[in-house]
PDB file of N, CA and C in Angstrom:
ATOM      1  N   UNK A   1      59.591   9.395  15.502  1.00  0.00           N
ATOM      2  CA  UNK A   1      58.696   8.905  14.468  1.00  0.00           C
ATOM      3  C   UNK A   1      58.161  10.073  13.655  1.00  0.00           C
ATOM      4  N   UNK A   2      58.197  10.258  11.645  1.00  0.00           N
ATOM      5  CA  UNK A   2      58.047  11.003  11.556  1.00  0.00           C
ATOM      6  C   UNK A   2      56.164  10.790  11.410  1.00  0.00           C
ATOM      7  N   UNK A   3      55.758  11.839  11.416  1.00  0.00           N
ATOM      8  CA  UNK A   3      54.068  11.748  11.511  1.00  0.00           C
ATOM      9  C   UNK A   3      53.757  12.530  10.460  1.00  0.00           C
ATOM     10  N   UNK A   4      52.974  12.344   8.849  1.00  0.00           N
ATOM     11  CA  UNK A   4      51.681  13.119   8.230  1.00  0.00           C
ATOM     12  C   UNK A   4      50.777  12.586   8.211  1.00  0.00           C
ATOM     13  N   UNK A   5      50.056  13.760   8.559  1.00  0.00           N
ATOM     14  CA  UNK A   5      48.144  13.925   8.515  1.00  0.00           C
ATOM     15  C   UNK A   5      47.117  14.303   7.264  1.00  0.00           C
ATOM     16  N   UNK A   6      46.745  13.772   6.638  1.00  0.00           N
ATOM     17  CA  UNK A   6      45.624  14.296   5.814  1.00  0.00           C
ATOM     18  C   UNK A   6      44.373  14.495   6.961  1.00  0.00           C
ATOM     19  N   UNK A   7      44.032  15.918   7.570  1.00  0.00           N
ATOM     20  CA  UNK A   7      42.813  15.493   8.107  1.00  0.00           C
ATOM     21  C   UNK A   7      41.857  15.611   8.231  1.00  0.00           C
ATOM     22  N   UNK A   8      41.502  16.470   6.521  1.00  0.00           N
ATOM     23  CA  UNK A   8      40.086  15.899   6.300  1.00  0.00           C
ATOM     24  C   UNK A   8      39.764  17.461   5.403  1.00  0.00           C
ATOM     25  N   UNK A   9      38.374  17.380   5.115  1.00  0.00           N
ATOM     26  CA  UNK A   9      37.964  18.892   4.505  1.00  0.00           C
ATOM     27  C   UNK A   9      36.816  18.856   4.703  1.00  0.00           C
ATOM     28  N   UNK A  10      36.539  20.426   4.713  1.00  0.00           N
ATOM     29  CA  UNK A  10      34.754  20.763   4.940  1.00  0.00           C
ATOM     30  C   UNK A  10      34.632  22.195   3.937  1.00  0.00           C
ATOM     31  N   UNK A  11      34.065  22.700   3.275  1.00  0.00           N
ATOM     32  CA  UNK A  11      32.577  21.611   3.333  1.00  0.00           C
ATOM     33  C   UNK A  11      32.774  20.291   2.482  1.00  0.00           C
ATOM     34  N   UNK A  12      31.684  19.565   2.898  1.00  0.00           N
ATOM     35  CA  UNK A  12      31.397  17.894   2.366  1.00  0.00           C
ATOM     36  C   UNK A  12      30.365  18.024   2.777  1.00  0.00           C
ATOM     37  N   UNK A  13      29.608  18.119   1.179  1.00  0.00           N
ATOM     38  CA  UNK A  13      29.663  18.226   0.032  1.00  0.00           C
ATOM     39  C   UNK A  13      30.114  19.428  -0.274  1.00  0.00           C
ATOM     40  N   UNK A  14      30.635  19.688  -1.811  1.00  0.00           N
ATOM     41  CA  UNK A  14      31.898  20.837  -1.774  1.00  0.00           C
ATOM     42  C   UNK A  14      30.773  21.258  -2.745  1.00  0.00           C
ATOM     43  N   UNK A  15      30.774  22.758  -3.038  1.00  0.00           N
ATOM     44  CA  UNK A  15      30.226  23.388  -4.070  1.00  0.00           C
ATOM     45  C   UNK A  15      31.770  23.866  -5.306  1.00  0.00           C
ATOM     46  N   UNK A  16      32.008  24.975  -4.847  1.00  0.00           N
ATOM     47  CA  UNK A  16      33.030  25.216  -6.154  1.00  0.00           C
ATOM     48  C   UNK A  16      34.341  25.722  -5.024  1.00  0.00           C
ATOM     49  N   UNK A  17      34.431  25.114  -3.798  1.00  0.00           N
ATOM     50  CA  UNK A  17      35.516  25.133  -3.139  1.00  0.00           C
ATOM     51  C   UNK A  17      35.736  24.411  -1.864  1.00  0.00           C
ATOM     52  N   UNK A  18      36.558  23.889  -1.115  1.00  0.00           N
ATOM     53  CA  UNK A  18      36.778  22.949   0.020  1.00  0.00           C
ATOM     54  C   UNK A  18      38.004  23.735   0.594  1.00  0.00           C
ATOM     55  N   UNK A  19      37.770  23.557   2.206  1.00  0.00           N
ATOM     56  CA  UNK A  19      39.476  23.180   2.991  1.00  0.00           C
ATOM     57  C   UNK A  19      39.743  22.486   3.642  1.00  0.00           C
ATOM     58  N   UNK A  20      40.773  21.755   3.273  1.00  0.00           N
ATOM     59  CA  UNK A  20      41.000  20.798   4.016  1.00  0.00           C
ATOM     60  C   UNK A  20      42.435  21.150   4.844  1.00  0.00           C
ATOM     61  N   UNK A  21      42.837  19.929   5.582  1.00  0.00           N
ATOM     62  CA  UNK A  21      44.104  20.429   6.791  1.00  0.00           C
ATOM     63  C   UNK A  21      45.066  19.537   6.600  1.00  0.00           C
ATOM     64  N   UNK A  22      46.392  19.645   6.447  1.00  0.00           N
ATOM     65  CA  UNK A  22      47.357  19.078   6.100  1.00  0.00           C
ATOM     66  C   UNK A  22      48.612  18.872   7.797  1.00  0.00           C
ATOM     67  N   UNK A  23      48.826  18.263   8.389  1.00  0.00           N
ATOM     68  CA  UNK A  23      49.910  17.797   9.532  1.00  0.00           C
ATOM     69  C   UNK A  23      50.905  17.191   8.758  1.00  0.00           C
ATOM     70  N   UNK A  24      52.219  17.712   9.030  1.00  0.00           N
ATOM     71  CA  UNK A  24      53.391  17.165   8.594  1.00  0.00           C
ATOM     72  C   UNK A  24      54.628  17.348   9.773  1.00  0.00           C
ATOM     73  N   UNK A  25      55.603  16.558   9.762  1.00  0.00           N
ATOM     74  CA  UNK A  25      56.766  16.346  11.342  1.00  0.00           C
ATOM     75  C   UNK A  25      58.241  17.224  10.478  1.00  0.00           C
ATOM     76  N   UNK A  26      58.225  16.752   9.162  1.00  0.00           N
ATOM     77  CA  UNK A  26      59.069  17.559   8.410  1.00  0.00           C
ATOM     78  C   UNK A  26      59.105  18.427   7.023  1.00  0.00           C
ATOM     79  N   UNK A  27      60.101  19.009   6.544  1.00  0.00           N
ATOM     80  CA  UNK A  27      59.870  19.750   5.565  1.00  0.00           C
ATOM     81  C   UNK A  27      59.675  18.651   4.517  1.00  0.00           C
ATOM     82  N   UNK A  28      58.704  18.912   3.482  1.00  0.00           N
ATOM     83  CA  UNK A  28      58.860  18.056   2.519  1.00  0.00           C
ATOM     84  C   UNK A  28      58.067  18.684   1.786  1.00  0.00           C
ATOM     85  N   UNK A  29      57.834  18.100   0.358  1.00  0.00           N
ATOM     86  CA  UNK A  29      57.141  18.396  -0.763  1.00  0.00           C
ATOM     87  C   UNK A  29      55.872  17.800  -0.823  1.00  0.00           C
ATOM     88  N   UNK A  30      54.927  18.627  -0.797  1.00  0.00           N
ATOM     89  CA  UNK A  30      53.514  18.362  -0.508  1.00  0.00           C
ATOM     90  C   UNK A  30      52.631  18.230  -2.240  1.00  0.00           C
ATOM     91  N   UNK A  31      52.162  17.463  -2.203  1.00  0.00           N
ATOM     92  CA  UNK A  31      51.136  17.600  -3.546  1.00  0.00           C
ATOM     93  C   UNK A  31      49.469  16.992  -3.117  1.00  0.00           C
ATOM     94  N   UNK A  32      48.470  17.831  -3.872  1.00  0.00           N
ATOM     95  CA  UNK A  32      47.202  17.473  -3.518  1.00  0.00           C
ATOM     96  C   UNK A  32      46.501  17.635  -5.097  1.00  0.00           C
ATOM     97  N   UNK A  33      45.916  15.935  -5.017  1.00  0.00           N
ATOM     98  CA  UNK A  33      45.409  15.708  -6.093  1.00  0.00           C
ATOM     99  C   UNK A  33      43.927  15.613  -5.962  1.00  0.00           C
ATOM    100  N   UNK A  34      42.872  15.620  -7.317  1.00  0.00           N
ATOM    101  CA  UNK A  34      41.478  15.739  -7.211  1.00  0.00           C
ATOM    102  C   UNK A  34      40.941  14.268  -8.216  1.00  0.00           C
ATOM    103  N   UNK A  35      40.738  13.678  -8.028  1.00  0.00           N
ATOM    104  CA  UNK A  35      40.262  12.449  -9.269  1.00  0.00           C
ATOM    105  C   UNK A  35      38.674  12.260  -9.033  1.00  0.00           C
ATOM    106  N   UNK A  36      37.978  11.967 -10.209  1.00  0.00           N
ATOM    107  CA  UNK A  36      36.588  11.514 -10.327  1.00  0.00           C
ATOM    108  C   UNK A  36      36.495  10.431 -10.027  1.00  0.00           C
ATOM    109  N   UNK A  37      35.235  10.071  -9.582  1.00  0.00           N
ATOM    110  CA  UNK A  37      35.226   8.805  -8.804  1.00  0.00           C
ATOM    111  C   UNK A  37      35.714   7.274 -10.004  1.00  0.00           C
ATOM    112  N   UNK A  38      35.777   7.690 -11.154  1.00  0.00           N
ATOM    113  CA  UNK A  38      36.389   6.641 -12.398  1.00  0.00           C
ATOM    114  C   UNK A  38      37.529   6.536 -12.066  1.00  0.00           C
ATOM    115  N   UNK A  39      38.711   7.439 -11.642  1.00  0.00           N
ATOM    116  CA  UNK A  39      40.005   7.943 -11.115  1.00  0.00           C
ATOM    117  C   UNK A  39      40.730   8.349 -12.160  1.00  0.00           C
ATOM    118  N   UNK A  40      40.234   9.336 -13.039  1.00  0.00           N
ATOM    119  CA  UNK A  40      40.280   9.797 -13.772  1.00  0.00           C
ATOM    120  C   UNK A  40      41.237  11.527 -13.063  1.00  0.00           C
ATOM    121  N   UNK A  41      41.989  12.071 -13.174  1.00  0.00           N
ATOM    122  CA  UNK A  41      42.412  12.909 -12.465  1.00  0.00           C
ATOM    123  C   UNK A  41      42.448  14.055 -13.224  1.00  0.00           C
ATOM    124  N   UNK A  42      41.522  15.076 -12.056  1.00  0.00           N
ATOM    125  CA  UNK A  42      40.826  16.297 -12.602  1.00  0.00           C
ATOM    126  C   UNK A  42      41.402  17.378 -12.136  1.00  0.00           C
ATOM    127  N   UNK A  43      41.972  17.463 -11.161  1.00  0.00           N
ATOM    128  CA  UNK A  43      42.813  18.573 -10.946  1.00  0.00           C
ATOM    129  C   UNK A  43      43.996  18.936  -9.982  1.00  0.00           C
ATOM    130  N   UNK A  44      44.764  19.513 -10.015  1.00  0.00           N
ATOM    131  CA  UNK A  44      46.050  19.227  -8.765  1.00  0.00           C
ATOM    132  C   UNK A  44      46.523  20.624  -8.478  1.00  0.00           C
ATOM    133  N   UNK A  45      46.641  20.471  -6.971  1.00  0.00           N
ATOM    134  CA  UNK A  45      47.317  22.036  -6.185  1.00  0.00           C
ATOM    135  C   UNK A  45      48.499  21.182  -5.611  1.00  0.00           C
ATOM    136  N   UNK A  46      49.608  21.914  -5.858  1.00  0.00           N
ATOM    137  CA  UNK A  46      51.077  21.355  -5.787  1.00  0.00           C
ATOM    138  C   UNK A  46      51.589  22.560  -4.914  1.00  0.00           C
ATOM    139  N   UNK A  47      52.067  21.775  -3.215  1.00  0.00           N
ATOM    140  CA  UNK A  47      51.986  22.625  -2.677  1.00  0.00           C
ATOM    141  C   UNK A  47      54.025  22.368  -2.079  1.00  0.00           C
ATOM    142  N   UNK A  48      55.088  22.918  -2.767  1.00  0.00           N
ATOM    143  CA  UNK A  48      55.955  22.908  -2.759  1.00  0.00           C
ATOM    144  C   UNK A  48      57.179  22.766  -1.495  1.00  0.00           C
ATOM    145  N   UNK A  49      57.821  22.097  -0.326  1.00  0.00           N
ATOM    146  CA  UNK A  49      58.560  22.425   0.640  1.00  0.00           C
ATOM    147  C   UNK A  49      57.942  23.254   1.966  1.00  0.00           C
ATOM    148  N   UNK A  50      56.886  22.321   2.018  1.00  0.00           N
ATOM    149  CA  UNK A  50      56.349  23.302   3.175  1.00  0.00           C
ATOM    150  C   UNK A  50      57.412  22.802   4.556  1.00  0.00           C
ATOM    151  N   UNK A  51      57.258  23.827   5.532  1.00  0.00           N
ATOM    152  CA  UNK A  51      57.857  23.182   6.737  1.00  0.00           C
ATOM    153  C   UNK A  51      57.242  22.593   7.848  1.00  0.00           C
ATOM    154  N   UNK A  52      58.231  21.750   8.828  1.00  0.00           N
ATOM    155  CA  UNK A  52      56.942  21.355   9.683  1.00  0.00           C
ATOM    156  C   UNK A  52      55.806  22.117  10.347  1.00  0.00           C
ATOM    157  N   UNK A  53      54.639  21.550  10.128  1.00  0.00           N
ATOM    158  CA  UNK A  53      53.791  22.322  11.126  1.00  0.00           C
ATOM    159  C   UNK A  53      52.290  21.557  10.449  1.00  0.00           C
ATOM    160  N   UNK A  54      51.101  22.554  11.200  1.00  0.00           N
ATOM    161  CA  UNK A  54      49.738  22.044  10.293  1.00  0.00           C
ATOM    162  C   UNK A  54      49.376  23.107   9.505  1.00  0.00           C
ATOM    163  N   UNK A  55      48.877  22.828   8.141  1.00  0.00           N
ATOM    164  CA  UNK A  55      48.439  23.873   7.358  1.00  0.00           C
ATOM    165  C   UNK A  55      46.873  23.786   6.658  1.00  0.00           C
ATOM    166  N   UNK A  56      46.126  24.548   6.739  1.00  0.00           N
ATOM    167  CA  UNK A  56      44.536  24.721   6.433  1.00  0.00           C
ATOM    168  C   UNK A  56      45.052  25.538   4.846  1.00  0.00           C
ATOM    169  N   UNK A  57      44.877  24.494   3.663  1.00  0.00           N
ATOM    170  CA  UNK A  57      44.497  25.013   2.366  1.00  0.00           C
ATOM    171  C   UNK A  57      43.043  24.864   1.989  1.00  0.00           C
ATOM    172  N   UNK A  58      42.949  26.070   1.271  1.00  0.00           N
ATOM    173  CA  UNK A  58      41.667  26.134   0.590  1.00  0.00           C
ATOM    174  C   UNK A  58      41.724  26.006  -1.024  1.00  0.00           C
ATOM    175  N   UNK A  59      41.100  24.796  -1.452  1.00  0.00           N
ATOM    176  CA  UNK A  59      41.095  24.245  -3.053  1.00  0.00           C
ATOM    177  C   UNK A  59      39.798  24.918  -3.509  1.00  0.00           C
ATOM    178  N   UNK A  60      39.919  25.879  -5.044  1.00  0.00           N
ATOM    179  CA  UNK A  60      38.676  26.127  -5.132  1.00  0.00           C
ATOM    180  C   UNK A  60      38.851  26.219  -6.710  1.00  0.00           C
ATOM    181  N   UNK A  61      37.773  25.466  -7.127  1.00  0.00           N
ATOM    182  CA  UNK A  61      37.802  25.335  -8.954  1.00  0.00           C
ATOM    183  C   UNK A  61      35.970  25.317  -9.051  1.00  0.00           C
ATOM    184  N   UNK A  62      35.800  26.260  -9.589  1.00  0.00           N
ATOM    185  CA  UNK A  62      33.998  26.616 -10.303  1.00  0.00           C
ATOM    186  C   UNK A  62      33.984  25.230 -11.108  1.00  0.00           C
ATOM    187  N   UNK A  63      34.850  24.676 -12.169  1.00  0.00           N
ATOM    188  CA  UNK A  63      34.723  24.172 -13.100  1.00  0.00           C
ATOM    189  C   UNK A  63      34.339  22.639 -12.744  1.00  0.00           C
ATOM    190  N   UNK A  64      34.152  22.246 -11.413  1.00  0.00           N
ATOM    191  CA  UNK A  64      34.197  20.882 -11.108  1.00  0.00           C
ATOM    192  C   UNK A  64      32.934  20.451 -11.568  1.00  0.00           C
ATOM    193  N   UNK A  65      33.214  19.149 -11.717  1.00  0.00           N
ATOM    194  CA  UNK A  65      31.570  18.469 -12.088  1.00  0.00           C
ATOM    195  C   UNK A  65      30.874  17.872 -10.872  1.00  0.00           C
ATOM    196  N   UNK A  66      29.630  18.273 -10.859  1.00  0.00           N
ATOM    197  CA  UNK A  66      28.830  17.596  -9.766  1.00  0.00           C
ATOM    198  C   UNK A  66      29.161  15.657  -9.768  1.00  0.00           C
ATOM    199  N   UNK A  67      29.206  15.659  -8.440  1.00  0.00           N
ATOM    200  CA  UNK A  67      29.423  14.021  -8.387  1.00  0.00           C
ATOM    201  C   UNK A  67      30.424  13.410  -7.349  1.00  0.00           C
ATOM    202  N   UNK A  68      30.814  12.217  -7.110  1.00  0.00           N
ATOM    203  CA  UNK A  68      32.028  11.952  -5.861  1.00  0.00           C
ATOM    204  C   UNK A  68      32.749  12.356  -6.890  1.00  0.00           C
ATOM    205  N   UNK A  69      33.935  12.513  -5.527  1.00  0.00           N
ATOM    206  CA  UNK A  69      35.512  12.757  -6.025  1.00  0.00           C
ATOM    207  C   UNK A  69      36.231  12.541  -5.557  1.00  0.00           C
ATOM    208  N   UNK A  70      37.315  12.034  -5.488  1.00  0.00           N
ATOM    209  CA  UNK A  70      38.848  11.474  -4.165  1.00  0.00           C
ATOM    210  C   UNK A  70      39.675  12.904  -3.942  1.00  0.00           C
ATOM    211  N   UNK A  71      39.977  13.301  -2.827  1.00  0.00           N
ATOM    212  CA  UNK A  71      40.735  14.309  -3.112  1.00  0.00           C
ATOM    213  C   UNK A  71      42.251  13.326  -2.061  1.00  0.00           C
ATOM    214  N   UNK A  72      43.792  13.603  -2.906  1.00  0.00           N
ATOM    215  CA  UNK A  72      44.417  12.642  -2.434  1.00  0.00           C
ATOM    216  C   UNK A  72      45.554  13.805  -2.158  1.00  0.00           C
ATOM    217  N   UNK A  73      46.230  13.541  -0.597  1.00  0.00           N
ATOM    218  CA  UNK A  73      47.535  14.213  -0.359  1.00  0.00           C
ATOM    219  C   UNK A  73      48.317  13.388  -0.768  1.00  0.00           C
ATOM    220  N   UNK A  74      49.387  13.664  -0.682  1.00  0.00           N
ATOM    221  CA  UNK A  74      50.828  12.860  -0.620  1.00  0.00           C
ATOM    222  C   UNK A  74      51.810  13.819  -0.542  1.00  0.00           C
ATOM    223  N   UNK A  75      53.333  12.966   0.023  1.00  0.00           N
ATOM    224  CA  UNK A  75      54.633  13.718  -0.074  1.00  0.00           C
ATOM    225  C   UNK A  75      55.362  12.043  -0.425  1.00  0.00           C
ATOM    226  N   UNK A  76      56.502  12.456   0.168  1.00  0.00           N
ATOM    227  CA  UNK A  76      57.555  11.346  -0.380  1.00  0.00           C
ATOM    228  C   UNK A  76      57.602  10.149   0.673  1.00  0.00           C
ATOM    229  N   UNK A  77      56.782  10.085   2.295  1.00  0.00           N
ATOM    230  CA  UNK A  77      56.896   9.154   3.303  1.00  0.00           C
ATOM    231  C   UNK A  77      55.089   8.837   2.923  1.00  0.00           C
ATOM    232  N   UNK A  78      54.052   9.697   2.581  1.00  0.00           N
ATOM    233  CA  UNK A  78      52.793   9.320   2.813  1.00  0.00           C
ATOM    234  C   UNK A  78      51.618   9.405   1.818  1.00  0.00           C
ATOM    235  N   UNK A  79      50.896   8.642   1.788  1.00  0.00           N
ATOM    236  CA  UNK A  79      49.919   9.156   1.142  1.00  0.00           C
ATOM    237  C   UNK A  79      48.302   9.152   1.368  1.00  0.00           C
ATOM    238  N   UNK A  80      47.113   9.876   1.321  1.00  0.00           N
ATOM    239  CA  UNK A  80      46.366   9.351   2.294  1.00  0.00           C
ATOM    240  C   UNK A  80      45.001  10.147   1.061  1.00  0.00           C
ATOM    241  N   UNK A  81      44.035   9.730   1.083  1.00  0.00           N
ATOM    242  CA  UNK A  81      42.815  10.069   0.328  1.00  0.00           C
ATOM    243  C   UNK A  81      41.517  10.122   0.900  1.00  0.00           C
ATOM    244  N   UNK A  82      40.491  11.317   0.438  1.00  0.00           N
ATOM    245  CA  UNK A  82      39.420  11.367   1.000  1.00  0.00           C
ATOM    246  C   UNK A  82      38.181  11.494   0.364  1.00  0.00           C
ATOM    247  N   UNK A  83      36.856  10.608   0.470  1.00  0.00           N
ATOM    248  CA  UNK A  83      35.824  11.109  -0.638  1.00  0.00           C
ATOM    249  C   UNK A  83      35.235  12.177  -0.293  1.00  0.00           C
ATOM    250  N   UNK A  84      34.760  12.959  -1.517  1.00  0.00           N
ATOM    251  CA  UNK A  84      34.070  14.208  -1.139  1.00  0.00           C
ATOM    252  C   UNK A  84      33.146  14.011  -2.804  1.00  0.00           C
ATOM    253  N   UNK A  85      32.370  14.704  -2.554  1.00  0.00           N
ATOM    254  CA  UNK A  85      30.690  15.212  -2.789  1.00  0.00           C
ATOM    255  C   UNK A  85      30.761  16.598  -3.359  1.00  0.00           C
ATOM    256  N   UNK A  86      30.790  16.616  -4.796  1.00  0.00           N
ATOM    257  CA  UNK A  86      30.578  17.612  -5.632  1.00  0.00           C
ATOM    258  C   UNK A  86      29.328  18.223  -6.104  1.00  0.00           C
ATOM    259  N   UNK A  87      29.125  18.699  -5.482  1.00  0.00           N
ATOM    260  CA  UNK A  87      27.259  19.692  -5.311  1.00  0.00           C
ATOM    261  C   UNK A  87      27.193  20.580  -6.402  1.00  0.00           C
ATOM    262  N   UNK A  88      26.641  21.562  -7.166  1.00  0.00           N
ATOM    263  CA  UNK A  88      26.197  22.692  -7.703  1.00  0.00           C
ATOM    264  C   UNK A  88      24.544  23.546  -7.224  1.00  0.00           C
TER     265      UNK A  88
END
């Protein structure tokens, strides 16, 4: 069975950066998206053929606006989303 994980990020509430942890069973093409709580989509780290394993990325943009936000993984088997809390 193949298995991905979105599993989760801290800090929550984020100031002008978050990390969150990514679990994947195979190589695949990873993308991580940012949308305002309208779902309006504000920013994306495109994280290319990673291989199996777990990986701790750190997303960091000054420019975010205070307020919720979805931050959403996906590859080509999964997709999975999380709210987070945009502080200044």
């Amino acid at each position: 069975m193949k298995k991905y994980e979105f599993i989760g990020n801290y800090s929550n509430p984020v100031k002008t950066s978050t990390t969150f942890n990514i679990s994947i069973s195979e190589t695949s093409k990873v993308l991580t998206e940012l949308y305002n709580i309208q779902g309006i989509h504000d920013d994306r780290l495109l994280i290319v053929n990673l291989q199996e394993g777990v990986y701790s990325v750190t997303f960091h943009n000054p420019g975010l606006k205070t307020g919720m936000n979805i931050l959403k993984f996906s590859n080509q088997q999964y997709s999975s989303s999380d709210k987070n809390l945009i502080t200044n």
